[in-house]
mmCIF file of C-alpha atoms in Angstrom:
data_model
loop_
_atom_site.group_PDB
_atom_site.id
_atom_site.type_symbol
_atom_site.label_atom_id
_atom_site.label_comp_id
_atom_site.label_asym_id
_atom_site.label_seq_id
_atom_site.Cartn_x
_atom_site.Cartn_y
_atom_site.Cartn_z
ATOM 1 C CA MET A 1 31.876 -1.648 23.342
ATOM 2 C CA VAL A 2 31.159 -5.334 23.324
ATOM 3 C CA ARG A 3 26.720 -5.621 21.910
ATOM 4 C CA TYR A 4 25.214 -8.534 22.893
ATOM 5 C CA GLY A 5 22.140 -9.666 20.686
ATOM 6 C CA TYR A 6 19.661 -12.685 20.882
ATOM 7 C CA SER A 7 19.091 -16.368 19.123
ATOM 8 C CA MET A 8 15.805 -16.924 17.870
ATOM 9 C CA ALA A 9 16.690 -20.543 18.191
ATOM 10 C CA HIS A 10 18.022 -20.557 21.616
ATOM 11 C CA ASP A 11 17.503 -17.970 24.459
ATOM 12 C CA LYS A 12 20.748 -17.186 25.186
ATOM 13 C CA ILE A 13 22.685 -14.148 24.519
ATOM 14 C CA THR A 14 25.135 -14.465 21.425
ATOM 15 C CA HIS A 15 28.439 -12.739 21.314
ATOM 16 C CA LEU A 16 29.506 -10.231 18.877
ATOM 17 C CA GLU A 17 32.746 -8.230 18.242
ATOM 18 C CA PRO A 18 32.471 -4.346 18.516
ATOM 19 C CA ARG A 19 32.827 -4.200 14.571
ATOM 20 C CA ASP A 20 29.542 -5.941 14.146
ATOM 21 C CA SER A 21 27.709 -4.347 16.685
ATOM 22 C CA HIS A 22 26.158 -2.083 13.923
ATOM 23 C CA LEU A 23 24.616 -4.991 12.511
ATOM 24 C CA LEU A 24 22.507 -6.156 15.205
ATOM 25 C CA CYS A 25 19.472 -4.081 14.402
ATOM 26 C CA VAL A 26 19.821 -5.069 10.582
ATOM 27 C CA GLU A 27 19.728 -8.434 11.500
ATOM 28 C CA LEU A 28 17.045 -8.382 13.679
ATOM 29 C CA ALA A 29 14.824 -6.609 11.181
ATOM 30 C CA ARG A 30 15.652 -8.733 8.013
ATOM 31 C CA ARG A 31 14.777 -11.480 10.326
ATOM 32 C CA TYR A 32 11.740 -9.995 11.471
ATOM 33 C CA LEU A 33 10.344 -9.960 7.983
ATOM 34 C CA LEU A 34 11.701 -13.343 7.111
ATOM 35 C CA VAL A 35 9.886 -14.870 9.364
ATOM 36 C CA ASN A 36 6.888 -12.746 9.226
ATOM 37 C CA PHE A 37 6.205 -12.364 5.342
ATOM 38 C CA GLY A 38 8.670 -14.569 3.881
ATOM 39 C CA VAL A 39 10.665 -11.996 2.395
ATOM 40 C CA VAL A 40 14.189 -9.994 3.010
ATOM 41 C CA PHE A 41 15.680 -6.743 1.672
ATOM 42 C CA GLY A 42 19.205 -6.902 -0.248
ATOM 43 C CA ASP A 43 22.539 -6.678 1.294
ATOM 44 C CA VAL A 44 23.357 -3.000 2.884
ATOM 45 C CA ASP A 45 26.357 -1.858 4.770
ATOM 46 C CA TYR A 46 24.286 0.295 6.862
ATOM 47 C CA ALA A 47 21.134 0.451 8.504
ATOM 48 C CA PHE A 48 20.095 3.624 7.258
ATOM 49 C CA GLN A 49 20.308 2.054 3.339
ATOM 50 C CA ILE A 50 17.359 -0.044 4.227
ATOM 51 C CA PHE A 51 15.558 3.486 3.033
ATOM 52 C CA ASP A 52 17.105 3.492 -0.157
ATOM 53 C CA LEU A 53 15.625 0.143 -1.190
ATOM 54 C CA ASP A 54 12.526 -0.219 -3.587
ATOM 55 C CA THR A 55 11.992 -3.905 -3.134
ATOM 56 C CA VAL A 56 12.310 -6.556 -1.296
ATOM 57 C CA VAL A 57 12.273 -10.600 -2.473
ATOM 58 C CA LYS A 58 10.379 -13.337 -1.629
ATOM 59 C CA VAL A 59 12.455 -16.632 -0.701
ATOM 60 C CA ALA A 60 10.002 -19.067 -1.760
ATOM 61 C CA ASP A 61 9.918 -18.313 -5.571
ATOM 62 C CA GLY A 62 12.706 -15.302 -5.618
ATOM 63 C CA SER A 63 9.467 -13.315 -6.829
ATOM 64 C CA ASN A 64 9.839 -9.105 -5.959
ATOM 65 C CA PHE A 65 7.309 -7.065 -3.682
ATOM 66 C CA ALA A 66 7.418 -3.347 -3.233
ATOM 67 C CA LEU A 67 9.008 -1.995 -0.401
ATOM 68 C CA ASN A 68 7.160 1.222 -0.003
ATOM 69 C CA LYS A 69 8.294 4.220 2.093
ATOM 70 C CA PHE A 70 6.780 7.255 3.599
ATOM 71 C CA VAL A 71 8.610 10.036 5.448
ATOM 72 C CA ASN A 72 8.259 10.881 8.551
ATOM 73 C CA GLY A 73 5.479 13.646 8.988
ATOM 74 C CA GLY A 74 3.600 12.206 5.843
ATOM 75 C CA SER A 75 0.314 11.518 5.578
ATOM 76 C CA VAL A 76 0.519 7.557 5.984
ATOM 77 C CA ARG A 77 0.959 6.203 9.508
ATOM 78 C CA PRO A 78 3.354 3.210 9.969
ATOM 79 C CA GLU A 79 1.235 -0.275 10.567
ATOM 80 C CA ARG A 80 2.626 -3.665 12.292
ATOM 81 C CA GLY A 81 5.696 -4.468 10.771
ATOM 82 C CA SER A 82 7.058 -1.343 9.439
ATOM 83 C CA LEU A 83 10.730 -0.842 9.299
ATOM 84 C CA LEU A 84 11.242 2.732 11.148
ATOM 85 C CA ILE A 85 14.579 4.001 9.851
ATOM 86 C CA TRP A 86 16.717 6.967 10.980
ATOM 87 C CA ASP A 87 19.908 8.341 9.425
ATOM 88 C CA PRO A 88 23.340 8.302 10.087
ATOM 89 C CA THR A 89 23.221 11.330 13.033
ATOM 90 C CA GLY A 90 23.166 12.184 16.346
ATOM 91 C CA GLU A 91 22.491 9.258 18.882
ATOM 92 C CA MET A 92 22.904 7.075 15.342
ATOM 93 C CA GLY A 93 25.587 8.441 14.218
ATOM 94 C CA ILE A 94 27.815 6.849 11.649
ATOM 95 C CA THR A 95 25.527 3.668 10.507
ATOM 96 C CA GLY A 96 22.065 5.088 11.207
ATOM 97 C CA HIS A 97 19.411 2.315 12.849
ATOM 98 C CA VAL A 98 16.456 0.361 11.983
ATOM 99 C CA ALA A 99 13.454 -0.467 14.224
ATOM 100 C CA VAL A 100 10.394 -2.804 13.735
ATOM 101 C CA VAL A 101 6.884 -1.144 14.408
ATOM 102 C CA VAL A 102 4.614 -3.802 16.459
ATOM 103 C CA ASP A 103 2.069 -1.046 17.595
ATOM 104 C CA ALA A 104 0.929 1.921 15.546
ATOM 105 C CA THR A 105 -1.877 4.277 17.055
ATOM 106 C CA ASP A 106 -3.217 7.737 17.433
ATOM 107 C CA SER A 107 -0.841 8.850 20.109
ATOM 108 C CA TYR A 108 2.063 6.300 19.955
ATOM 109 C CA VAL A 109 4.452 3.608 17.917
ATOM 110 C CA ASP A 110 5.724 0.659 19.713
ATOM 111 C CA ILE A 111 8.838 -0.662 18.525
ATOM 112 C CA VAL A 112 11.248 -3.638 18.906
ATOM 113 C CA GLU A 113 15.144 -2.897 18.588
ATOM 114 C CA GLN A 114 19.021 -4.306 18.704
ATOM 115 C CA ASN A 115 21.937 -2.302 19.500
ATOM 116 C CA VAL A 116 20.580 1.063 21.438
ATOM 117 C CA GLU A 117 19.603 1.155 24.544
ATOM 118 C CA ASP A 118 19.711 -2.885 25.757
ATOM 119 C CA THR A 119 18.027 -2.702 28.954
ATOM 120 C CA ILE A 120 15.848 -5.677 30.338
ATOM 121 C CA TRP A 121 11.670 -5.069 29.287
ATOM 122 C CA PRO A 122 9.505 -4.908 32.382
ATOM 123 C CA THR A 123 7.176 -8.095 33.179
ATOM 124 C CA GLY A 124 4.072 -7.336 30.031
ATOM 125 C CA GLN A 125 6.007 -5.304 28.071
ATOM 126 C CA ARG A 126 6.040 -6.294 24.811
ATOM 127 C CA TYR A 127 8.276 -3.221 23.201
ATOM 128 C CA SER A 128 11.781 -2.152 23.330
ATOM 129 C CA ARG A 129 10.661 1.577 23.153
ATOM 130 C CA ARG A 130 7.188 3.716 22.713
ATOM 131 C CA LEU A 131 7.687 6.499 20.797
ATOM 132 C CA LYS A 132 5.258 9.512 21.171
ATOM 133 C CA VAL A 133 3.579 10.790 17.669
ATOM 134 C CA LYS A 134 2.116 14.200 16.622
ATOM 135 C CA GLN A 135 -0.828 13.469 14.583
ATOM 136 C CA ASN A 136 -3.206 15.607 12.635
ATOM 137 C CA SER A 137 -5.619 15.182 9.420
ATOM 138 C CA THR A 138 -2.807 15.270 7.199
ATOM 139 C CA SER A 139 0.507 14.447 9.326
ATOM 140 C CA TYR A 140 1.694 11.696 10.869
ATOM 141 C CA PHE A 141 4.736 12.299 13.088
ATOM 142 C CA VAL A 142 6.929 10.553 15.153
ATOM 143 C CA GLU A 143 9.040 12.249 17.873
ATOM 144 C CA LYS A 144 12.364 12.309 18.676
ATOM 145 C CA TRP A 145 13.830 10.288 21.614
ATOM 146 C CA TYR A 146 17.115 11.804 22.107
ATOM 147 C CA ASP A 147 17.588 15.584 20.814
ATOM 148 C CA GLU A 148 20.243 14.174 18.427
ATOM 149 C CA GLU A 149 18.460 12.106 16.065
ATOM 150 C CA HIS A 150 16.875 12.140 12.630
ATOM 151 C CA LEU A 151 13.739 9.331 11.653
ATOM 152 C CA LEU A 152 13.827 9.349 7.871
ATOM 153 C CA GLY A 153 10.663 7.555 7.979
ATOM 154 C CA TRP A 154 9.495 4.002 7.597
ATOM 155 C CA ALA A 155 9.570 1.375 5.091
ATOM 156 C CA THR A 156 6.402 -0.892 4.729
ATOM 157 C CA VAL A 157 6.350 -4.577 2.644
ATOM 158 C CA ASP A 158 3.325 -4.833 0.281
ATOM 159 C CA LEU A 159 2.793 -8.362 -0.947
ATOM 160 C CA THR A 160 -0.096 -7.263 -3.464
ATOM 161 C CA LYS A 161 2.208 -5.300 -5.350
ATOM 162 C CA PRO A 162 4.648 -7.679 -7.295
ATOM 163 C CA VAL A 163 7.757 -6.001 -8.764
ATOM 164 C CA VAL A 164 9.152 -7.124 -12.481
ATOM 165 C CA LEU A 165 12.624 -6.180 -11.957
ATOM 166 C CA ASN A 166 15.175 -6.149 -15.403
ATOM 167 C CA ALA A 167 17.198 -9.326 -16.040
ATOM 168 C CA THR A 168 20.456 -7.962 -14.846
ATOM 169 C CA THR A 169 18.451 -6.630 -11.789
ATOM 170 C CA SER A 170 18.547 -8.582 -8.984
ATOM 171 C CA ILE A 171 18.233 -7.797 -4.675
ATOM 172 C CA LEU A 172 18.723 -11.755 -3.747
ATOM 173 C CA PRO A 173 21.275 -10.745 -0.746
ATOM 174 C CA SER A 174 24.632 -12.676 -1.215
ATOM 175 C CA THR A 175 25.449 -15.801 0.520
ATOM 176 C CA SER A 176 27.199 -14.849 3.360
ATOM 177 C CA VAL A 177 23.632 -12.612 4.086
ATOM 178 C CA VAL A 178 21.827 -15.868 3.424
ATOM 179 C CA LEU A 179 23.740 -17.629 5.822
ATOM 180 C CA SER A 180 23.720 -15.260 8.732
ATOM 181 C CA ILE A 181 19.910 -15.625 8.335
ATOM 182 C CA VAL A 182 19.688 -19.369 8.938
ATOM 183 C CA GLY A 183 22.575 -20.677 10.347
ATOM 184 C CA ILE A 184 23.209 -16.838 12.998
ATOM 185 C CA SER A 185 23.420 -19.469 16.299
ATOM 186 C CA ALA A 186 26.539 -22.042 14.655
ATOM 187 C CA ALA A 187 28.096 -18.748 13.013
ATOM 188 C CA VAL A 188 28.770 -17.085 16.543
ATOM 189 C CA VAL A 189 29.878 -18.271 19.774
ATOM 190 C CA PHE A 190 27.546 -18.673 22.639
ATOM 191 C CA VAL A 191 28.024 -17.021 26.005
ATOM 192 C CA VAL A 192 25.123 -17.270 28.600
ATOM 193 C CA LEU A 193 25.223 -14.074 30.902
ATOM 194 C CA ARG A 194 21.360 -14.313 32.534
ATOM 195 C CA LYS A 195 17.890 -15.469 31.110
ATOM 196 C CA ARG A 196 16.919 -11.829 29.933
ATOM 197 C CA ARG A 197 13.295 -10.970 28.194
ATOM 198 C CA HIS A 198 14.079 -10.116 24.277
ATOM 199 C CA ASP A 199 13.179 -8.797 20.801
ATOM 200 C CA TYR A 200 12.042 -12.131 19.137
ATOM 201 C CA ALA A 201 9.729 -13.099 21.251
ATOM 202 C CA LEU A 202 7.708 -11.030 18.729
ATOM 203 C CA MET A 203 8.572 -12.700 15.625
ATOM 204 C CA ARG A 204 5.689 -15.536 16.044
#
């Protein structure tokens, strides 16, 4: 199936080939961190691999900061800007999935995402899905949306925690990834289908 994403610079639908559809959620997460925190994470082939990363890099000066990971059901709740990450099983098979948290409360977590339900947001709604939460004094657990899925947990950027890497280690994304962030609008063919509400409205 061909999926459609949105350009942050143009209110138009961008056409992507089927082989690229699994990258839409990763591209949204990467752009969100870049726009809101000025950082990016390293190269990944699939969304679930983001949970294996330990650091992000500040684009302005190349400095590294911690990317803290928390398992679903642990004591630390996600916050605005955290990345929810699913493993590659069930509905998120093969690639896994990543979504951006835009609100987290005692009873629910609101996320924005690409390439899951692809529905038009109702007027006034500012999230893709609202996930129910079970919480007690020691646990914060985000419940399943689909019967067959497994949420690994979430990753949160910590700009108060610099990380010094050794000289042979670098998490800077490849040139192709950087170009996809900066020039994604020029790298794809724009196909205007119809005016739709989209996830990038929350990026600023």
